[in-house]
Coordinates of C-alpha atoms in Angstrom, one line a residue:
X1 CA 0.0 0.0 0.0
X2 CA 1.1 3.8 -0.9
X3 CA 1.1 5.7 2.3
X4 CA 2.0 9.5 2.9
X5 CA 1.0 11.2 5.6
X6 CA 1.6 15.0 6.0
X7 CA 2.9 16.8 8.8
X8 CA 0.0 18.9 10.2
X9 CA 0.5 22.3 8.8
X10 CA 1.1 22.8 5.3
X11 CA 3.9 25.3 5.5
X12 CA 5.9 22.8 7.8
X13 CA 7.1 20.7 5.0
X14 CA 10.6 20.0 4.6
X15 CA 11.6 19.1 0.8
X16 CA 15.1 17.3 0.8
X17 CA 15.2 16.9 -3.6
X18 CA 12.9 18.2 -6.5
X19 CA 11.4 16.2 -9.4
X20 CA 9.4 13.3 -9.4
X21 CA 11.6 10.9 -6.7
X22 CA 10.2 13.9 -4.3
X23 CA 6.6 13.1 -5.1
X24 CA 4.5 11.5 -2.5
X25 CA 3.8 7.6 -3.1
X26 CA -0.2 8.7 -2.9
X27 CA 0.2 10.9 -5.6
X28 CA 2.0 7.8 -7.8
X29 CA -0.7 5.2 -6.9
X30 CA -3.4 7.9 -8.5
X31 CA -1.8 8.3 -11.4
X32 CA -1.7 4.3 -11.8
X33 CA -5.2 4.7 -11.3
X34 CA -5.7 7.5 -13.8
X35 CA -3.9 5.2 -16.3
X36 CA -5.7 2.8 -16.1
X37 CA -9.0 4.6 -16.4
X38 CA -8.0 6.5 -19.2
X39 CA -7.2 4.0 -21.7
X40 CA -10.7 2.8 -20.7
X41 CA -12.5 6.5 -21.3
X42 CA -10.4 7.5 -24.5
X43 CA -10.6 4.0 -26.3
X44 CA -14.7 5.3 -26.3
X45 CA -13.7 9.2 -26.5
X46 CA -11.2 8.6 -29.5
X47 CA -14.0 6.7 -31.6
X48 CA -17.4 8.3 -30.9
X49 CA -16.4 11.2 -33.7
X50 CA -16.1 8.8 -36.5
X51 CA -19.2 6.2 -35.0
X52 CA -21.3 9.1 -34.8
X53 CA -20.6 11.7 -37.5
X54 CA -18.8 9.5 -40.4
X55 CA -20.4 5.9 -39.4
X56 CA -24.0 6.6 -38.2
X57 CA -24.2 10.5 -40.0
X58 CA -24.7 12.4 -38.0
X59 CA -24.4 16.4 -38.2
X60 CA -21.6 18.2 -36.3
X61 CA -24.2 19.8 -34.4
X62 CA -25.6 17.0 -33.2
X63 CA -21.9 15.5 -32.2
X64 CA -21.2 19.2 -30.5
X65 CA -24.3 18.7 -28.6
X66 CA -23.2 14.9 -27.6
X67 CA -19.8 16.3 -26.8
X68 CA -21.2 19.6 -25.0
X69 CA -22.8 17.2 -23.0
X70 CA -20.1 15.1 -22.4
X71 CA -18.0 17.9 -21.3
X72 CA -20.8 20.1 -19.4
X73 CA -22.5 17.0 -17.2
X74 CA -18.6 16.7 -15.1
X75 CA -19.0 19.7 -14.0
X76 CA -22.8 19.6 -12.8
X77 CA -21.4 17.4 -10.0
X78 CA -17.8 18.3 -9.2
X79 CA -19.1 21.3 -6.9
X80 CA -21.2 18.6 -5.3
X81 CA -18.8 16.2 -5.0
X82 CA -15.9 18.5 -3.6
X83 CA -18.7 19.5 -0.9
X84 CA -19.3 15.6 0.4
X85 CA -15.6 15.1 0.4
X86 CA -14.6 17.8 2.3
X87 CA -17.8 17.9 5.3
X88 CA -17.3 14.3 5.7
X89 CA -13.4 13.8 5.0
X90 CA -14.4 10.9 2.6
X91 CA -12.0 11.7 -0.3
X92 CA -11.6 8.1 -1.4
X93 CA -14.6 7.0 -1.0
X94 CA -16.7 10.0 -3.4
X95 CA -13.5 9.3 -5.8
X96 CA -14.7 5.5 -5.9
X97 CA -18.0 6.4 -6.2
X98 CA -16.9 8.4 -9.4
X99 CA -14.9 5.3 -11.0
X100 CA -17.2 2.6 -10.8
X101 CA -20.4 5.1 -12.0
X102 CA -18.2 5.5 -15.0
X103 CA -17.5 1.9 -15.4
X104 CA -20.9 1.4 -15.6
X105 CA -21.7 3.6 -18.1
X106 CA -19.5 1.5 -20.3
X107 CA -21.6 -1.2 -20.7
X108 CA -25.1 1.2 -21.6
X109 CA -22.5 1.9 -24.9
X110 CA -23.4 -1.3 -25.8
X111 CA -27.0 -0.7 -25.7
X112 CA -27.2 0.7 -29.4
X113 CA -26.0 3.6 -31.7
X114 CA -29.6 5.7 -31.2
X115 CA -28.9 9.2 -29.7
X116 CA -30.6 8.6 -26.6
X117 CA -28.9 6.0 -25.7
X118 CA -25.6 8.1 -26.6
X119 CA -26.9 10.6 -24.5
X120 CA -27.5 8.1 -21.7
X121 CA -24.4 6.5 -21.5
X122 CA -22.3 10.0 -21.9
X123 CA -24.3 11.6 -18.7
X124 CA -23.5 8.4 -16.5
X125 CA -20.1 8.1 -17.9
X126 CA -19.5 12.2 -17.5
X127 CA -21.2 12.7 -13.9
X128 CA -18.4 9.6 -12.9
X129 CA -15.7 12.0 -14.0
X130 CA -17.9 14.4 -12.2
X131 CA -17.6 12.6 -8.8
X132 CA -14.4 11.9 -9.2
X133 CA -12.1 15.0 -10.3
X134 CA -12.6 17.1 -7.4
X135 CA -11.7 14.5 -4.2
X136 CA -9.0 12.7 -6.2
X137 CA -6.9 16.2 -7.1
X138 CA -7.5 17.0 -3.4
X139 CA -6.0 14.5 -2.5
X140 CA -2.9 15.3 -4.6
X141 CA -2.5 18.5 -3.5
X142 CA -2.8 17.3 0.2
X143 CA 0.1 15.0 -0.1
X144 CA 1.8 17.4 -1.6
X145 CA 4.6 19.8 -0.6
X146 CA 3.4 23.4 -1.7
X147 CA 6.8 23.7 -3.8
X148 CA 6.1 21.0 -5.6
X149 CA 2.7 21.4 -6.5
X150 CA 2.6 21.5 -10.1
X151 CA 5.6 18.7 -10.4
X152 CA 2.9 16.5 -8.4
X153 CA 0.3 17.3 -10.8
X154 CA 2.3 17.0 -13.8
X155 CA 3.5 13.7 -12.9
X156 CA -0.6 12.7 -12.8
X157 CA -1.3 14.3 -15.7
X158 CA 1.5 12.3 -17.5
X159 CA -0.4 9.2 -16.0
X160 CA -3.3 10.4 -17.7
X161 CA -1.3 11.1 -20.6
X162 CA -0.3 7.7 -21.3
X163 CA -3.6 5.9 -20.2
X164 CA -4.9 8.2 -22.9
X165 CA -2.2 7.3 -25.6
X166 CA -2.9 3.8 -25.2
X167 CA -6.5 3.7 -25.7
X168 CA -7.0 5.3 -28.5
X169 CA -4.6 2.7 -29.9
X170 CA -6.0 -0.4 -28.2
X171 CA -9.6 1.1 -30.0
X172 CA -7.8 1.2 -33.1
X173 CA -6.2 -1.8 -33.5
X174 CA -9.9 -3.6 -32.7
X175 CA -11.3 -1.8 -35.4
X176 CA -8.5 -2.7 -37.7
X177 CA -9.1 -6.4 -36.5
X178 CA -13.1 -6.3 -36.4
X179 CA -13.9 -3.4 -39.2
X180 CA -16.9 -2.1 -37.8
X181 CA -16.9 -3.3 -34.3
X182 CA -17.2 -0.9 -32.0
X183 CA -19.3 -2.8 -29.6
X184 CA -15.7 -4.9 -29.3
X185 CA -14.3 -1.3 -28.0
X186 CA -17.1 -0.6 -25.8
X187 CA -16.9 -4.0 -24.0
X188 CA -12.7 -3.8 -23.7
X189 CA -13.5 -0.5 -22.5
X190 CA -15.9 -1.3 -19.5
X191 CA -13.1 -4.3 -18.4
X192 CA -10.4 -1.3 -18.3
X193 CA -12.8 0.9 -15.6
X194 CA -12.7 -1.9 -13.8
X195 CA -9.4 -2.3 -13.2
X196 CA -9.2 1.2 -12.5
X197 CA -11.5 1.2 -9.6
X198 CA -9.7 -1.8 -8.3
X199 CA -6.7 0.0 -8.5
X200 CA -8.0 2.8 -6.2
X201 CA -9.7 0.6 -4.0
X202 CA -6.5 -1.9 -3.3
X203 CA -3.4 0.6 -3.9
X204 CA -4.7 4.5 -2.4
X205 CA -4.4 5.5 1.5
X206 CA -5.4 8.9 1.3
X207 CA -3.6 11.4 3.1
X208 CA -5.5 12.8 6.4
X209 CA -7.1 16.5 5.7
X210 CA -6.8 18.8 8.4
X211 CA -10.3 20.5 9.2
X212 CA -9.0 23.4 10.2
X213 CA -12.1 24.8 11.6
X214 CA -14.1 23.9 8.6
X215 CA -17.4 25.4 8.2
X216 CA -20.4 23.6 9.4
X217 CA -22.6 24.1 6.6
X218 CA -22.1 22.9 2.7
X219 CA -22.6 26.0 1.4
X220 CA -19.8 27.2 3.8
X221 CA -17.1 25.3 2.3
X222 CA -17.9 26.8 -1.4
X223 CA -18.1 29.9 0.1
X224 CA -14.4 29.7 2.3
X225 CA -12.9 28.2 -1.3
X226 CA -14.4 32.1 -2.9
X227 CA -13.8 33.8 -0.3
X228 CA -9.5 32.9 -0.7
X229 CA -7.5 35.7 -1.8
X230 CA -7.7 36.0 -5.8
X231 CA -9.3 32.2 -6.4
X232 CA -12.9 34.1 -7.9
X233 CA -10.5 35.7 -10.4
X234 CA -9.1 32.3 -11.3
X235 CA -12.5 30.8 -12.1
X236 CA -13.4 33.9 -13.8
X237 CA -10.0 34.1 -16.3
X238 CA -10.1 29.5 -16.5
X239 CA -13.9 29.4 -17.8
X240 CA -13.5 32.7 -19.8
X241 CA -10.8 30.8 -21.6
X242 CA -13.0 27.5 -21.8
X243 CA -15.2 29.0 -23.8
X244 CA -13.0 29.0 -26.7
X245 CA -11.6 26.0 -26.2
X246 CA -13.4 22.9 -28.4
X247 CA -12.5 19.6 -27.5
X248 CA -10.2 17.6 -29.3
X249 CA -12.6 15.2 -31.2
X250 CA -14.0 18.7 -32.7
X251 CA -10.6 19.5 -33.8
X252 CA -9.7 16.3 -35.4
X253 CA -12.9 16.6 -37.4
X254 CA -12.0 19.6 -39.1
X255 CA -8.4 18.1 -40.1
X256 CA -10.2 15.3 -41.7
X257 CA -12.1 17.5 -43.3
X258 CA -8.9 19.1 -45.0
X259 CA -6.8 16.1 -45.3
X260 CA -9.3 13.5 -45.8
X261 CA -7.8 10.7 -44.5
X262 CA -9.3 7.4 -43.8
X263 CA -12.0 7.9 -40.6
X264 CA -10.9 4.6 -39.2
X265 CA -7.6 6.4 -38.7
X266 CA -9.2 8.9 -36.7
X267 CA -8.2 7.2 -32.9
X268 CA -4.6 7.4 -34.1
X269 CA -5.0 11.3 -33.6
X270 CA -5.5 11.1 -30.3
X271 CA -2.2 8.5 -29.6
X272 CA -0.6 11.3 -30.9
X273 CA -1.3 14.0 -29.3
X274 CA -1.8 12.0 -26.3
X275 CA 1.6 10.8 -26.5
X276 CA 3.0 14.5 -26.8
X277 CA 1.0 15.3 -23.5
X278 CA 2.7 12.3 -22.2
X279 CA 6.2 13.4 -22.9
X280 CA 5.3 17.1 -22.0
X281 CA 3.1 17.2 -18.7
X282 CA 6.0 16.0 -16.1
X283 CA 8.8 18.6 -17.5
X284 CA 6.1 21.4 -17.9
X285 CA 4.8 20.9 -14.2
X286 CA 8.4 21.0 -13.2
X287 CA 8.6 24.2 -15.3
X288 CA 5.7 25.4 -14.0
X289 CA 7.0 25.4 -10.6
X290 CA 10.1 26.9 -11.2
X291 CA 8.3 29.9 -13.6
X292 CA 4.8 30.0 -12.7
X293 CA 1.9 27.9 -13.2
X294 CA 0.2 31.2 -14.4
X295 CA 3.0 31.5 -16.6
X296 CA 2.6 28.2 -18.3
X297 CA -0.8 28.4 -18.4
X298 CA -1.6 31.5 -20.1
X299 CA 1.7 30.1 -22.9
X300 CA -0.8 26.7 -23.2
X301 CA -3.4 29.1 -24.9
X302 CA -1.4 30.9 -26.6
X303 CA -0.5 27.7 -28.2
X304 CA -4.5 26.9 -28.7
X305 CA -5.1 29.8 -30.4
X306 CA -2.3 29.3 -32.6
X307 CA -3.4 25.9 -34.0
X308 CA -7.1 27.5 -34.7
X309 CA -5.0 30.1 -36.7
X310 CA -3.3 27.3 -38.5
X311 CA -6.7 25.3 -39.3
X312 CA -8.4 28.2 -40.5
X313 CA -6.0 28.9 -43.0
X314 CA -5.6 24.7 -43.7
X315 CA -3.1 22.5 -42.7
X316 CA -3.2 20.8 -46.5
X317 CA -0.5 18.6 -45.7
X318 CA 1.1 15.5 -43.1
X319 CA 3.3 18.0 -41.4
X320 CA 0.9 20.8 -40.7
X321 CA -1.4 17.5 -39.0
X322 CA 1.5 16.3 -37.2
X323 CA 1.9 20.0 -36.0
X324 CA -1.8 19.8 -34.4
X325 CA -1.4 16.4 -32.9
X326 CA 1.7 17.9 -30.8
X327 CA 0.4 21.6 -30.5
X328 CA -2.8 20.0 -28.7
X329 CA -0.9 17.7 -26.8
X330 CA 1.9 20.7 -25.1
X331 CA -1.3 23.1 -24.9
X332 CA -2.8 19.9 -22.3
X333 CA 0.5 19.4 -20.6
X334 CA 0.6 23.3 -20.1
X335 CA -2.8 23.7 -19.1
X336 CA -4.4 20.6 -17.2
X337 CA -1.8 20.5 -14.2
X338 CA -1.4 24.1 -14.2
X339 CA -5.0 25.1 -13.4
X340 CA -5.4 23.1 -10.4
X341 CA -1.8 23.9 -9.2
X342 CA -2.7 27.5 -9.7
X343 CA -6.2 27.1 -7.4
X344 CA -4.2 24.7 -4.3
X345 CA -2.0 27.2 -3.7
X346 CA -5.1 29.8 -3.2
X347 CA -7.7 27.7 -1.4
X348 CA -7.8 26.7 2.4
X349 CA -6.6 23.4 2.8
X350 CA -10.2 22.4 4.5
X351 CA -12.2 23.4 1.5
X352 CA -9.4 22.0 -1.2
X353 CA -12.0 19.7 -2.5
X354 CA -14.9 22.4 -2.7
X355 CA -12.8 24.7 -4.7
X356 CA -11.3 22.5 -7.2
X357 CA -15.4 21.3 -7.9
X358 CA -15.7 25.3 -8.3
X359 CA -13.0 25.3 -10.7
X360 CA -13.8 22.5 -12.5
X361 CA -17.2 23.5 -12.7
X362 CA -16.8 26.6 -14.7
X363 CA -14.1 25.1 -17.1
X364 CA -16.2 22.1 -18.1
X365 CA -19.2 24.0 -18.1
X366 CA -17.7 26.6 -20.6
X367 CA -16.4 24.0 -23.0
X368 CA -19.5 22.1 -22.7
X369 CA -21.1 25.2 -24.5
X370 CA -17.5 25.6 -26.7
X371 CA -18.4 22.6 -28.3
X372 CA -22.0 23.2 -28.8
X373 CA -21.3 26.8 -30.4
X374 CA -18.7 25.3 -33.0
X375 CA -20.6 22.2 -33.9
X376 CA -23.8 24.7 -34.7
X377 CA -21.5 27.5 -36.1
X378 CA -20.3 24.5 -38.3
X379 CA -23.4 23.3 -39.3
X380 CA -24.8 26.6 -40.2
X381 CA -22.0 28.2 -42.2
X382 CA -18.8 26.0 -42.7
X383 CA -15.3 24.8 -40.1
X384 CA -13.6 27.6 -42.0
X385 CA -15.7 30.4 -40.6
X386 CA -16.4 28.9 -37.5
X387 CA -12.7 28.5 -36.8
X388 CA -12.1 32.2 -37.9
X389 CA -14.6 33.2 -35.4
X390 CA -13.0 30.8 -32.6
X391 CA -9.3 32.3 -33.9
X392 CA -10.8 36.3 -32.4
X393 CA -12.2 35.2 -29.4
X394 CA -9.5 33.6 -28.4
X395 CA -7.0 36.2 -28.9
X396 CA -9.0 38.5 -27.1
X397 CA -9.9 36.3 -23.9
X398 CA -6.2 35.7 -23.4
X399 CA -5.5 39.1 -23.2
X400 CA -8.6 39.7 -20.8
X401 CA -7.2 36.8 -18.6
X402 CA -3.8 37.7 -18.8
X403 CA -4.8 40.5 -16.7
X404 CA -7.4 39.0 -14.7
X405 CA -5.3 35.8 -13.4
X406 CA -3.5 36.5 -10.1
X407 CA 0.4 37.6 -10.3
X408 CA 2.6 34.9 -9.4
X409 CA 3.5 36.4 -5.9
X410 CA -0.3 36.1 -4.9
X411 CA -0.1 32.3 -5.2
X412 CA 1.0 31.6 -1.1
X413 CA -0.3 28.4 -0.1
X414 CA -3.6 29.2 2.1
X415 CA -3.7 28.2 6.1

């Protein structure tokens, strides 16, 4: 068993070495869990594009409102869920909860290809991630020194990473073996989640939280995560940028568009730029913690926008793909550690849980809608102009959250 216990206050830590070999073994026996879970949720995620818009037809606005759903429906419950945890000290066990609901949802997959199944199986599957997200990063940042906040989180993002490299693979080489059969990928997918949950069950001690004269109420633990110094400006600048951020499938829809390559290559997209996030989320933590997590996280965007700039104008070519596959992969290493490193070192460690569901809650929420407002601007006019359109907004909302974002000496760890 993976055991790490912290001293009782925060600031007390003593850290003898940086890098990973300084990383708590709870935080290593989450990201096995993460990896495990993801090649599960991406061998379904990497597919669904090409099952439901190239194999079953149907429009990108009805895939953007699949995948606005599928983003939005984590965040309905990550508030929730950070709430229970942190009242009740029960980090592990909403984070289990979260797992095996997802797990679950695999098998509805199976069910059929008709949109309300789709929808079914994506709200069960999304309000897992939901349970989970907000407990399990709290627990990461609890066993965490403060100095090595984002190193901690980079290393579980590059869990993730890989997990999510590798299922997008596995789902590709069953489709190459069984043309057509995605039920294969579903059911291989529902075995994966439950390894995962295994995984958490058998392998994670969580770290004791302090309470710290936690507020008796539920409402009083969102409210002591909004109330820390410059953490309502962090939700604000996160879910302004969310906005303009589609999610990958959306992406990789447009560059088949231009290139026109095979759909059944499609998952292959996602082993790419998973793999880039693989290579880049541990060295960008450890980056992020020596320049700034605000620092890294604002460059991440930067590097969104950038790629819509490139597919508006086409990529036309292998390279200019390759180039999206890693721009998308360095913009997640950059981003995805970064924005709950950002928050830990802001919120009181009794409402950890509460604030990160805040977080979380805003960023799905406003790429839940991201996705919707492409996949309709798509439909309606064409990629090109919706891209364009996507290309000005973002410019402009990482500008407004460059300045909105607290300065890098406003990021103490909270008492």
């Amino acid at each position: 068993m993976y055991q790490q216990a912290p001293p009782p206050g925060e600031t007390d830590w003593q850290v003898p070495r940086r890098g990973w070999r300084a990383v708590s073994g709870t935080v290593w026996a989450l990201g096995l869990t993460s990896f495990v879970t993801d090649i599960s949720s991406e061998m379904i995620t990497s597919v669904l594009p090409a099952y439901l818009v190239l194999y079953r037809q149907m429009t990108p606005l009805t895939y953007g409102a699949i995948d606005g759903l599928y983003q939005a429906l984590a965040g309905t419950v990550r508030i929730a869920s950070g709430v229970v945890a942190d009242r009740w000290h029960r980090h592990k066990t909403v984070a289990v909860a979260g797992y095996a609901v997802s797990a679950i949802a695999k098998l509805v997959y199976l069910a059929g290809a008709a949109w309300p199944v789709m929808v079914t199986a994506v709200t069960f599957d999304r309000l897992g991630k939901g349970l989970r997200t907000a407990p399990r990063d709290a627990m990461i940042a609890t066993a965490t020194a403060p100095a090595l906040t984002a190193t901690a989180f980079g290393l579980h993002r590059s869990f993730d990473a890989a997990g999510a490299a590798l299922g997008p693979l596995a789902a590709f080489a069953l489709l190459t073996a069984v043309p057509g059969g995605y039920d294969q990928v579903f059911l291989a997918s529902f075995v994966c989640a439950l390894v995962g949950v295994a995984a958490l069950v058998l392998l994670v001690d969580p770290p004791p939280t302090p309470s710290n004269g936690a507020p008796p109420s539920v409402l009083g633990h969102a409210g002591a995560a909004l109330k820390a110094p410059g953490f309502g400006r962090l939700i604000i600048a996160a879910a302004l940028l969310s906005l303009v951020s589609i999610s990958d499938g959306l992406v990789y829809l447009v560059a088949q568009q231009q290139t026109a390559f095979t759909p059944a290559r499609l998952p292959l997209l996602f082993v790419g730029t998973q793999a880039a996030y693989f290579l880049l989320a541990g060295p960008f933590g450890a980056l992020a913690d020596r320049l700034g997590a605000r620092t890294m996280f604002l460059a991440g965007h930067v590097v969104l926008v950038t790629l819509y700039l490139i597919l508006w104008r086409g990529i036309g070519s292998t390279v200019g793909l390759a180039g999206v596959m890693l721009g998308l992969g360095a913009y997640s290493a950059a981003t995805d550690g970064g924005r709950p490193a950002m928050a830990s070192r802001h919120l009181p460690a009794h409402a950890r849980a509460s604030g990160l569901g805040l977080l979380a809650t805003s960023t799905t929420t406003a790429r839940g809608a991201a996705a919707l407002l492409f996949g309709a601007l798509w439909t309606w006019t064409s990629a090109s102009t919706a891209m364009a359109l996507f290309v000005g907004a973002g410019a402009l909302l990482v500008a407004t959250a460059s300045l909105l974002l607290p300065s890098a000496n406003s990021t103490e760890p909270a008492a």
